XYZ file of C-alpha atoms in Angstrom:
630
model
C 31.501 165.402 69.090
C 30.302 169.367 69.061
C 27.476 170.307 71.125
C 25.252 170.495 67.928
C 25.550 167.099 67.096
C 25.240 165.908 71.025
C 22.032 167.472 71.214
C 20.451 165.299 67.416
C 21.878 162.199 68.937
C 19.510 163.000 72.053
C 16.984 163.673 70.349
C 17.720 160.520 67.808
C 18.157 158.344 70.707
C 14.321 159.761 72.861
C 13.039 159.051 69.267
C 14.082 155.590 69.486
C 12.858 154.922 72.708
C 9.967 156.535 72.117
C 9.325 153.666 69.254
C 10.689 151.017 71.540
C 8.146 151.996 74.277
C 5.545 152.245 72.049
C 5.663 149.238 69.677
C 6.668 150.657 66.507
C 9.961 148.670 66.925
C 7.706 145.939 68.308
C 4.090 144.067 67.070
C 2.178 143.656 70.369
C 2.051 140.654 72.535
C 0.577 137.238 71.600
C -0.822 135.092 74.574
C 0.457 131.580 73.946
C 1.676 129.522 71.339
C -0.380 127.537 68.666
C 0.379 123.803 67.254
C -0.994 123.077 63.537
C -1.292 120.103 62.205
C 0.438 120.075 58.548
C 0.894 117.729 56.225
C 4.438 117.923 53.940
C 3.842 116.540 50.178
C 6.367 113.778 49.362
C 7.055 114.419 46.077
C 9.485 111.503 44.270
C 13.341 110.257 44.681
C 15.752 111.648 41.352
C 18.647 112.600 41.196
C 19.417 116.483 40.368
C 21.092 117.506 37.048
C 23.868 119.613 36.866
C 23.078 122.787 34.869
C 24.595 126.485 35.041
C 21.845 128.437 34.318
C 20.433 132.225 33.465
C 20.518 135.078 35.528
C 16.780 134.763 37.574
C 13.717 136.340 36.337
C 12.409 139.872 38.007
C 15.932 139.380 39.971
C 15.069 143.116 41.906
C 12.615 140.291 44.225
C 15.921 139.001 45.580
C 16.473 142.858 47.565
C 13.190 143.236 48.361
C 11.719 140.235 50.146
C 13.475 140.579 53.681
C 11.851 143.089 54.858
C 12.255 144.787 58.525
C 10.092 145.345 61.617
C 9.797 148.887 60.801
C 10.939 150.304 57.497
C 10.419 153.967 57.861
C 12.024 154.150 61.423
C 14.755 152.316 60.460
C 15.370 154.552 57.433
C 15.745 157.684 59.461
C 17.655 155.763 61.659
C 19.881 154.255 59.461
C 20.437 157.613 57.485
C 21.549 159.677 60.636
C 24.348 157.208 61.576
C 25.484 157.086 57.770
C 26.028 160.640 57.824
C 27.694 160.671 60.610
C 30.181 158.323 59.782
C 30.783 158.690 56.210
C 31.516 162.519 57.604
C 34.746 160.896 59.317
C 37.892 160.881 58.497
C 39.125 157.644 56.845
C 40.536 155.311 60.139
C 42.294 151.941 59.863
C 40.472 149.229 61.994
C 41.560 149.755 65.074
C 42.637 146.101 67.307
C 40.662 144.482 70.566
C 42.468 141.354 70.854
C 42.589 140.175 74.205
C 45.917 139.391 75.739
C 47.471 136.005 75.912
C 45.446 134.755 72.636
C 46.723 132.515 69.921
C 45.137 133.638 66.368
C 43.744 130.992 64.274
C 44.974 130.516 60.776
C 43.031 130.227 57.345
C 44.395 126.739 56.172
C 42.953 126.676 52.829
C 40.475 128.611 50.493
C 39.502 128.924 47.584
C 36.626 131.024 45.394
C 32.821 129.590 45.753
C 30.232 129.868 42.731
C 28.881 132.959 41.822
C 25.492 134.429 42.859
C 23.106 135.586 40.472
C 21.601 138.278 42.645
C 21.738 140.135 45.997
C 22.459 139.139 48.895
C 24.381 135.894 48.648
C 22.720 133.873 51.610
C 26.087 131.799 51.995
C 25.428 128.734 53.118
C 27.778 125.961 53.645
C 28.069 122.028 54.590
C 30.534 119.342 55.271
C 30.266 115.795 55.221
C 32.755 113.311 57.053
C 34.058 112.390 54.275
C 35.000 115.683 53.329
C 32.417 116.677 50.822
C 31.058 120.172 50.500
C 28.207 121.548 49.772
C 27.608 125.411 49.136
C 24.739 127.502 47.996
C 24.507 131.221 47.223
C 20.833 132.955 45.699
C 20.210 130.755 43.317
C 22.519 127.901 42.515
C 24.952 125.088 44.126
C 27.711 123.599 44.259
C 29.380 120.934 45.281
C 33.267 120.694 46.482
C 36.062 118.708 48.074
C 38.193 120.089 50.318
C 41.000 121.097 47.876
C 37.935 122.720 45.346
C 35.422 122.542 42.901
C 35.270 118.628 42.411
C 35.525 117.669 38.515
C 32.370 117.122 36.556
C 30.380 118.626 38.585
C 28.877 122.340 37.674
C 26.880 124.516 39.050
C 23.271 123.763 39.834
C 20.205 125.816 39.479
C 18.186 125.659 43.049
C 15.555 125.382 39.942
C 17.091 122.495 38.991
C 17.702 120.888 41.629
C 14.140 120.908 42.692
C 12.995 120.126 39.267
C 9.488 120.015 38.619
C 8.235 119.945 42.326
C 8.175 124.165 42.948
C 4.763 125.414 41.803
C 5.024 126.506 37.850
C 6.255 129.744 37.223
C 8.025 130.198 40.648
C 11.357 131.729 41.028
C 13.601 130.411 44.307
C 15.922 131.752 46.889
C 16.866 131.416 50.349
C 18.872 128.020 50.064
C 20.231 126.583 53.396
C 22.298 123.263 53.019
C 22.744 120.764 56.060
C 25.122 117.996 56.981
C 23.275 115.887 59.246
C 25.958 113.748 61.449
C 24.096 111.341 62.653
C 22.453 110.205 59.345
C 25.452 110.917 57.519
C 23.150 112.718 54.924
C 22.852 116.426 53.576
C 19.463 118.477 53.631
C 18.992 121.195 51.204
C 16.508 123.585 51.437
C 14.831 126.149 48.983
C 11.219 128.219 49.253
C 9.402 130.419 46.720
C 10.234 133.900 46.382
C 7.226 135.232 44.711
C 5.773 137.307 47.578
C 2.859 135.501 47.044
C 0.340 133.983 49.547
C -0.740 131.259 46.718
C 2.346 129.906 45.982
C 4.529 130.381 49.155
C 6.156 126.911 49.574
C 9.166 125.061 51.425
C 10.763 122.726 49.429
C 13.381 119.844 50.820
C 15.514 117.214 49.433
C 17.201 114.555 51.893
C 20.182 112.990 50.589
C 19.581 108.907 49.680
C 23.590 108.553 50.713
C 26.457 110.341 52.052
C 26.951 111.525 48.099
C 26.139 115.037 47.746
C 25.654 114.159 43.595
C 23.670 111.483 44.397
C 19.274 111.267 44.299
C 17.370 113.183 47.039
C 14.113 112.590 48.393
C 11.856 115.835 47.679
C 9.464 116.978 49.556
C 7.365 120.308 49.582
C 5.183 122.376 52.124
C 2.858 125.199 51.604
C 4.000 128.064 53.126
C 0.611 129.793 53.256
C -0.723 128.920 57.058
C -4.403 129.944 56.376
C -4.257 126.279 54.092
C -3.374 124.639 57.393
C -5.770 126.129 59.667
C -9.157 127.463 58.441
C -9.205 129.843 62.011
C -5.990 131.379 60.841
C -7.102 135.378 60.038
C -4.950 136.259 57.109
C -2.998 134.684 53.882
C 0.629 134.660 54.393
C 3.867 134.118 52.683
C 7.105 132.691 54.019
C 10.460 134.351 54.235
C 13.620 133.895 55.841
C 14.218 130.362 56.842
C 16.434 129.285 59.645
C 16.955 124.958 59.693
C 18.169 123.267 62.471
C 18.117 119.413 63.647
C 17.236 117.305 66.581
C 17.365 113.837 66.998
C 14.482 112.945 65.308
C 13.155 115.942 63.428
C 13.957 118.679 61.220
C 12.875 122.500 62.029
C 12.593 125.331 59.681
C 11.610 128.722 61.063
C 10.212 132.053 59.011
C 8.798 135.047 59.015
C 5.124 135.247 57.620
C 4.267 138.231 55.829
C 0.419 139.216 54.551
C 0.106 140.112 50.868
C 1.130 143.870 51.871
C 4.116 142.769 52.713
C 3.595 143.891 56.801
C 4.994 141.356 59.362
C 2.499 139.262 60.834
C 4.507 136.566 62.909
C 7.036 134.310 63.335
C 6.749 130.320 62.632
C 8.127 127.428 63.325
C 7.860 123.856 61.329
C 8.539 120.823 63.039
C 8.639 117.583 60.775
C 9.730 113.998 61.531
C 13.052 114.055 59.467
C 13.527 109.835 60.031
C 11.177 109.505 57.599
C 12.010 112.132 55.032
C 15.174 110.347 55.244
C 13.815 107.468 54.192
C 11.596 108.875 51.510
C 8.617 108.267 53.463
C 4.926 109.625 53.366
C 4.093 111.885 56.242
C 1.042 111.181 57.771
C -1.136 114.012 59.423
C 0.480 113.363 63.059
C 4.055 113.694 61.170
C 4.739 117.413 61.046
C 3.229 120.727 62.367
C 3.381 124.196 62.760
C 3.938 126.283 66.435
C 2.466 129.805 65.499
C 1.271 132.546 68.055
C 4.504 132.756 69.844
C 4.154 134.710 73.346
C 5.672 138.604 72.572
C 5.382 137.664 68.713
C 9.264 137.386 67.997
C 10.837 138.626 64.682
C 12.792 135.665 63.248
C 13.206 132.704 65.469
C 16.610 130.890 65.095
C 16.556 127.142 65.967
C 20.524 125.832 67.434
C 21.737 122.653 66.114
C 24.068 120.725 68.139
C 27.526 122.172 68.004
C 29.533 118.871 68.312
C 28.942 115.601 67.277
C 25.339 113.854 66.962
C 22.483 115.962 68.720
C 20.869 116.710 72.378
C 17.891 114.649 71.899
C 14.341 115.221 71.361
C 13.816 118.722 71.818
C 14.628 121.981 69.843
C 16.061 125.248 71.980
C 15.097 128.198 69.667
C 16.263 131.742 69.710
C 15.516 135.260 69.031
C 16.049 138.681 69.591
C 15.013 142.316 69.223
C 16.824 145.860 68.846
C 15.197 148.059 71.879
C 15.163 145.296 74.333
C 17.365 144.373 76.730
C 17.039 140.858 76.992
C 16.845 137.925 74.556
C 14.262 135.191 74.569
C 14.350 131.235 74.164
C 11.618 128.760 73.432
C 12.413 124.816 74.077
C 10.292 122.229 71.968
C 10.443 119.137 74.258
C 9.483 115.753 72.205
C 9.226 114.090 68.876
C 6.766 115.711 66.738
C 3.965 113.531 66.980
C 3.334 114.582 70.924
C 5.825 117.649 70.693
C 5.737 120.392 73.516
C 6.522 123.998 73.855
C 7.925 125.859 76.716
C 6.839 129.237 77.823
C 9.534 131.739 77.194
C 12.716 132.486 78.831
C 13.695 136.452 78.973
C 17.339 136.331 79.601
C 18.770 139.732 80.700
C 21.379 141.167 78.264
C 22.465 144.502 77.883
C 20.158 146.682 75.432
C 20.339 145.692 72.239
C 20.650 148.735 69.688
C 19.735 149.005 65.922
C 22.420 148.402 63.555
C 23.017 151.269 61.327
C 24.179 149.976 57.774
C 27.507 149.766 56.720
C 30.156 152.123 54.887
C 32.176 151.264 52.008
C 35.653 152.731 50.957
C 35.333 154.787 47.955
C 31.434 155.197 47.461
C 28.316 156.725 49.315
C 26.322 153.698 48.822
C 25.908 151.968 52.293
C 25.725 148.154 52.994
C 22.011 147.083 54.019
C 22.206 145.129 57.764
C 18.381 145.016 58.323
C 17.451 144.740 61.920
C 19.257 142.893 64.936
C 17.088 139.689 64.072
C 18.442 136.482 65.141
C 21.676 134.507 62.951
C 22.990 131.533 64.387
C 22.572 129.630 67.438
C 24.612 125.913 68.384
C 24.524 123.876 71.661
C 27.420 122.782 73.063
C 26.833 120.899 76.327
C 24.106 122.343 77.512
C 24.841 125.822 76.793
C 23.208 127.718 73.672
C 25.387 130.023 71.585
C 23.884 132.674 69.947
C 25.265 135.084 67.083
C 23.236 138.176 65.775
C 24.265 141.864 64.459
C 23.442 145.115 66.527
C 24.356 148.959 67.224
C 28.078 149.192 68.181
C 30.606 151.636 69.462
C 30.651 154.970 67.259
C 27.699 153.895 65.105
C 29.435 150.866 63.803
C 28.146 147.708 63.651
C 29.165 144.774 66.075
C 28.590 141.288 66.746
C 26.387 140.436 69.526
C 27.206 137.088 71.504
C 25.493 135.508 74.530
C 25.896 132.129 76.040
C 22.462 131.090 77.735
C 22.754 128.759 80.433
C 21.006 127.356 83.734
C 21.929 129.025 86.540
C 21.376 128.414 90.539
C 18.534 130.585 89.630
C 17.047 129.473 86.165
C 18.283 129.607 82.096
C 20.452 133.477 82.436
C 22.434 134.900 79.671
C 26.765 135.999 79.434
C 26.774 138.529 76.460
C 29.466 140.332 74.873
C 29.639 142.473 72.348
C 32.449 142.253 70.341
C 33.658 144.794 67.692
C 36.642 146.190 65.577
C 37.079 150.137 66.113
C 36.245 151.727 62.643
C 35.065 148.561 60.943
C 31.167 147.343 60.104
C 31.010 143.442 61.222
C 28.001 141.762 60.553
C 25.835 138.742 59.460
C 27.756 136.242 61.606
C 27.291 133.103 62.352
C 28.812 130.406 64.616
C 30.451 126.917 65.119
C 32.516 125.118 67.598
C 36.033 125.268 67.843
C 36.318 123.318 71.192
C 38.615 120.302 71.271
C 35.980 117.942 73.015
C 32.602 118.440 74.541
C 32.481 120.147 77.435
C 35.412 123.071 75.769
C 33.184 126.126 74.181
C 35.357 127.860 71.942
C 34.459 128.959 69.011
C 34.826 130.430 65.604
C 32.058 133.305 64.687
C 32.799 134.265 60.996
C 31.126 137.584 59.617
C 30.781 140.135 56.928
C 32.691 143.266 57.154
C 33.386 146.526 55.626
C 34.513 150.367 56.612
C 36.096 153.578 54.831
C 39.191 152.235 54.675
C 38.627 148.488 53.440
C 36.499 147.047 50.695
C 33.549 144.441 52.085
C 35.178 141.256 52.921
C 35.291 138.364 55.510
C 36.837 137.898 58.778
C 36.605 135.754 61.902
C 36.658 135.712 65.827
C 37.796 133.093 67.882
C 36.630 133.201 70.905
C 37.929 130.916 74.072
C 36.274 128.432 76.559
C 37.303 131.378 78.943
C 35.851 134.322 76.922
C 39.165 135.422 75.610
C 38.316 137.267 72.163
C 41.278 136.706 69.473
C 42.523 139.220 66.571
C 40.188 139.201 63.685
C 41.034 137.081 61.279
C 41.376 138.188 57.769
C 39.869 135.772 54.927
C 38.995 136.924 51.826
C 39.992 140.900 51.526
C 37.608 142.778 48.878
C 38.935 144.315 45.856
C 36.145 147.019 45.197
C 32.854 148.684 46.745
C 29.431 147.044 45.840
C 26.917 149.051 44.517
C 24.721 146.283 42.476
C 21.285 146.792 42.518
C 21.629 150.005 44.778
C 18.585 151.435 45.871
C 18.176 154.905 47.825
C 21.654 154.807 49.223
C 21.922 151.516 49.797
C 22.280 147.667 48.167
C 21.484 144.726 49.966
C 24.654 142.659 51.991
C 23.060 139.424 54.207
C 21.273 138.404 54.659
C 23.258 135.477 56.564
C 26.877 133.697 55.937
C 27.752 130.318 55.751
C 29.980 128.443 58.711
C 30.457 124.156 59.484
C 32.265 122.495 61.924
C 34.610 120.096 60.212
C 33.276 116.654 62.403
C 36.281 114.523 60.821
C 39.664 116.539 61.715
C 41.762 115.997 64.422
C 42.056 118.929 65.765
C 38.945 122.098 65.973
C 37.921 122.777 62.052
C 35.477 124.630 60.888
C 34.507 125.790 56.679
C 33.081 129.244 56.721
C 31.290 130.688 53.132
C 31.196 134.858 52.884
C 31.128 137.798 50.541
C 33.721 140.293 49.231
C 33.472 143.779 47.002
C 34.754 142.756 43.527
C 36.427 145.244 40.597
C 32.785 144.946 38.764
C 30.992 146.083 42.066
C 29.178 143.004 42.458
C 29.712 140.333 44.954
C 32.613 137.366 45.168
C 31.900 134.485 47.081
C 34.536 132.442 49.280
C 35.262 129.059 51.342
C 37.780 128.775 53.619
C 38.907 126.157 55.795
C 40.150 127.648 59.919
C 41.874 125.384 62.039
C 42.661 126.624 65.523
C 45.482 123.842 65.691
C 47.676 126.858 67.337
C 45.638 127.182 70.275
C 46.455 126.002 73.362
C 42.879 125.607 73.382
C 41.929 123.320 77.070
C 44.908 125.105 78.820
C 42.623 127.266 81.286
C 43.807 127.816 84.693
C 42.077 124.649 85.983
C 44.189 122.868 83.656
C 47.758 124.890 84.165
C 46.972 123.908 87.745
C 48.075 120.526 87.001
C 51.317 120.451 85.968
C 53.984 122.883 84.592
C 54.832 124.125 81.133
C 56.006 121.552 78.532
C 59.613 121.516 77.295
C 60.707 120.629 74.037
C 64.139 120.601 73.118
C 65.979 121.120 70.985
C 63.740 122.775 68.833
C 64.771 123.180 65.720
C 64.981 119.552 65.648
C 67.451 117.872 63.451
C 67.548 114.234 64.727
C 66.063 113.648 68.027
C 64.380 116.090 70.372
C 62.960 116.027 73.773
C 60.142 116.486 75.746
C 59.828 117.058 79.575
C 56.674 117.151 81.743
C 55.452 117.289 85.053
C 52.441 116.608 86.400
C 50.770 116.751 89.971
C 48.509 114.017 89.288
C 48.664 110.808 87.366
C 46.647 109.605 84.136
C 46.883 108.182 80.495
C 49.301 110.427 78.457
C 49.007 110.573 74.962
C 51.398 112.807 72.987
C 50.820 112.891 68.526
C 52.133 115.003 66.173
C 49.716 117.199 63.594
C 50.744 118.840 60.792
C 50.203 123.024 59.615
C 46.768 121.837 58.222
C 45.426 119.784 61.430
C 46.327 116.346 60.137
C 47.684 113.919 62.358
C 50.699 112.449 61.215
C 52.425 110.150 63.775
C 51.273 108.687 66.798
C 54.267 109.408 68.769
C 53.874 107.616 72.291
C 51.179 106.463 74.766
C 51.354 105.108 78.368
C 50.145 105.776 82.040
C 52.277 108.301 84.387
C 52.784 108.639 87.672
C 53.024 112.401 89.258
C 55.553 113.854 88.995
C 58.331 114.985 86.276
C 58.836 112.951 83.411
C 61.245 113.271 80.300
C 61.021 111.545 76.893
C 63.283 111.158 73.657
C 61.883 110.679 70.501
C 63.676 110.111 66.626
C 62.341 112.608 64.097
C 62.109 109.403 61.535
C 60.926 110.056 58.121
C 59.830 113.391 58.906
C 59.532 115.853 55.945
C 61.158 119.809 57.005
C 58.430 121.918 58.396
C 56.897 122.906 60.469
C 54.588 120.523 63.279
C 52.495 120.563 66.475
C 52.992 118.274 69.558
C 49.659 117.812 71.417
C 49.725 116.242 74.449
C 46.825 114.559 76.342
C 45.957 113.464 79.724
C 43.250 111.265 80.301
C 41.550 112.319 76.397
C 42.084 115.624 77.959
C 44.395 118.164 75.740
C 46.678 120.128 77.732
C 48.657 121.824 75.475
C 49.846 122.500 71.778
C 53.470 122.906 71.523
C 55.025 124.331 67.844
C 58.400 122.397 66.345
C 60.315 123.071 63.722
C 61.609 119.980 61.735
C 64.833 120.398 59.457
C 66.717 118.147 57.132
């Protein structure tokens, strides 16, 4: 970098604190937190009908409603990294992968329905049976896990609320749900008028496990001043986040006044037992925290990363470019007697603005907004949390803490983690662990650079922080430039990921965007099994007995396996197949320490290829690769 250009990124970066320090990046500080009562409209049990319809009316709505904390700072911002980079020579993405990693591998995937505007908002959710749901701006879908399941088309979001949006109202902003516990889906739609009067939430709960089955339908004004006569301006909703606890549901937004200037942050609590049961919610039933404490842009509630939930209470998330920490609330309690914590500032390393995205072949850039929150999941105990921020070189790069308690109180490990050369953003998380206490996971994302159409990739990152080579799912064919406006078209504004809760081994469905040859968006699933990994093989674990042997490998006939291990327990050994399906339970029985040393028939095996995962004490030690042949 020449002196020249040394001296405007100084003076870019004073300007930038200069904001920071003086609230432009920033809306001044709230003292408190506020609980209104609401009341959510039930509004009938029927069963949505499948119809592929028209492109939206006054579509342009769909680039314009998310807007930032500060437009005009953000524009100047924005526009000095983009010439900077675009002034580059064209570099392939350069590698970070941390030594001793195991990839994981895109089992599956297929195309996902098309949107009918900008951005997408993927969203994407799996039942235990294996039935999908995904949702783009402004239709769904539903799927199996081979594709689009048969008789089934697309479905309007306007259709699938029928009647129960306020007349004349377009919608956006779906967010689906699989709810393990209930066995149930959620779906989840608001207004995208920009208007104050008809600002609404609208819900459907799921009757059954059947995704094409009737929904119960509720709606909820999105206009706070309706709730609360004290409350000093009209508002409109925008940008939902969803999340579940035991007992309740929890939608977050961003309130806007009629101007369109940021006014706050909210968060909706409401007593989802009952909306599963197509109940009416009395006045106790559901309410509103508003007046958070330092007046957070986009809260992010975290749903339980595993199995079922962690109880009655809600950890929610959020962050901001300038600072150098990240906050989290905790709603403790049902929501009839709910509480809410004061805030936790968790020390992170400062978080800087994310300049947009380049594109191969064109000067249009890719919109990333702000470094608002993504995605947040809890596995045990400890809250993972996904957003986009300022990178190395002006690029864009994932931002990941885990937020724990400490000798000291809740602290924060963060990592930033980037691909030299390449834009990577609107991520979002889900665990890849093998059992509960084993916090790996999968972080899929948007990407794009001078050298590579928009597509999708994904991280895996270890229980022990080790970062894996990004992995390549859907590659782009073409730049985007629909709907461009002053240099730029719109590319979240968030992507779609869900754990898998009925394979064997760690499973997750991810939903993102890729550049297409009529420079509008594609939309993809894709299932990512991390059945390579040798995922639970930390040093605590390697400590307890040596490296498996299997031989001979190919196997023809028989082959062997030999273990040792300095401590007794249950072993378990099975055999999975290339897509994470268990085949064969091959042997179980206590062991002594010590070495042991097993032989085993190949059977009815078909040729391929296999995994041997061996347990001790539910524990998995280790994924070993075979080769079968006839």
């Amino acid at each position: 970098m020449d002196r020249k250009m040394m001296k405007k990124n100084i003076i870019l970066t004073t300007i930038l604190t200069f904001f920071v320090a003086f609230g432009l990046f920033a809306q001044g500080e709230k003292s408190g937190a506020e609980r209104i009562l609401i009341q959510p409209k039930y509004m009938g049990t029927f069963v949505p009908t499948p119809v592929d319809g028209d492109l939206l009316p006054l579509i342009e709505k769909l680039k314009d409603n998310n807007k930032g904390e500060d437009d005009e700072a953000l524009k100047k911002y924005k526009k000095y990294w983009s010439e900077i980079k675009h002034a580059q020579s064209p570099t392939p993405p350069g590698s970070n992968k941390t030594a001793g990693t195991i990839d994981p591998i895109k089992v599956i995937g297929f195309d996902g329905l098309d949107n009918q505007g900008t951005p997408s908002d993927n969203t994407i959710a799996i039942s235990k049976a294996g039935d999908i749901i995904a949702a783009v701006n402004s239709r769904l879908r539903i799927y199996s896990t081979t594709g689009p399941v048969s008789g089934q088309s697309n479905i309007n979001l306007s259709s699938f609320f029928n009647s129960i949006a306020p007349n004349g109202s377009s919608l956006c902003d779906p967010l689906v749900q699989y709810d393990p516990d209930f066995d149930r889906f959620i779906v989840f739609a608001q207004t995208c008028d920009v208007d104050p009067a008809t600002s609404s939430l609208l819900l459907g709960f799921s009757v059954t496990n059947d995704p094409a089955g009737a929904y119960h339908y509720y709606q909820i004004d999105g206009n706070l001043r309706k709730w609360s006569s004290s409350y000093p301006v009209d508002v409109w909703f925008d940008y939902p986040k969803m999340a579940v606890s035991q007992n309740d549901i929890f939608i977050s937004g961003n309130m806007f006044n009629i101007n369109r200037q940021f006014i706050e942050s909210a968060l909706y609590q409401i007593d989802k037992t009952k909306c599963f049961a197509g109940s009416s919610l009395g006045n106790s039933d559901a309410v509103v925290w508003n007046n958070f404490t330092s007046n957070p842009f986009t809260l992010v509630p975290a749903n339980y990363g595993r199995d079922g939930n962690y109880g009655d209470k809600m950890y929610v998330m959020t962050s901001r470019a300038g600072n150098s920490y990240i906050t989290m609330f905790e709603v403790t309690g049902r929501v009839q007697n709910s509480t809410l914590s004061a805030p936790n500032y968790l020390s992170v390393p400062q978080i800087g603005q994310p300049a947009d995205g380049v594109q191969l072949g064109s000067s249009i850039d890719l919109s990333t907004g702000d470094a608002r929150g993504m995605s947040a999941i809890v596995i045990d105990n400890v809250i993972h949390y996904v957003f986009h921020s300022g990178g190395p070189g002006g690029y864009v790069a994932i931002n990941y803490s885990r937020v724990y308690v400490g000798p000291n109180g809740w602290k924060a490990d963060n990592q930033l983690l980037s691909i030299p050369n390449v834009d990577c953003a609107y991520p979002a998380i889900a665990s890849a662990g093998w059992n509960d206490q084993d916090h790996s996971t999968i972080i899929t994302f948007n990407y794009s650079s001078l050298s590579s159409y928009p597509g999708v990739k994904a991280f895996y990152m270890s229980d022990g922080w080790q970062l894996s080579n990004p992995l390549e799912i859907k590659t782009g064919t073409s730049y985007v430039n629909f709907l461009a406006s002053q240099g730029s078209t719109r590319w979240g504004d968030y992507s779609g990921i869900s754990r898998d809760h009925s394979a064997s081994v760690p499973t997750v469905w991810t939903f993102g965007m890729a550049g297409n040859n009529s420079r509008r968006w594609d939309n993809y699933i894709a299932k990512i099994s991390t059945v390579t990994f040798p995922t639970g093989v930390d040093a605590a674990t390697k400590s307890e007995r040596t490296e498996p042997k299997i031989y001979p490998n190919p196997v023809r006939d028989f082959w062997n396996l030999a273990l040792n291990f300095e401590q007794g327990g249950n072993l378990k050994v099975d055999l999975i197949d290339i897509t994470g399906k268990k085949v064969k339970d091959v042997h179980s029985e206590y062991v002594s320490a010590g070495k042991h040393a097993f032989s085993f028939n190949k059977g009815a095996l078909s040729a391929g290829s296999y995994f041997v995962r061996i347990s001790l004490d539910n524990k998995i030690i280790s994924n070993e690769k075979i080769t079968v042949t006839k």
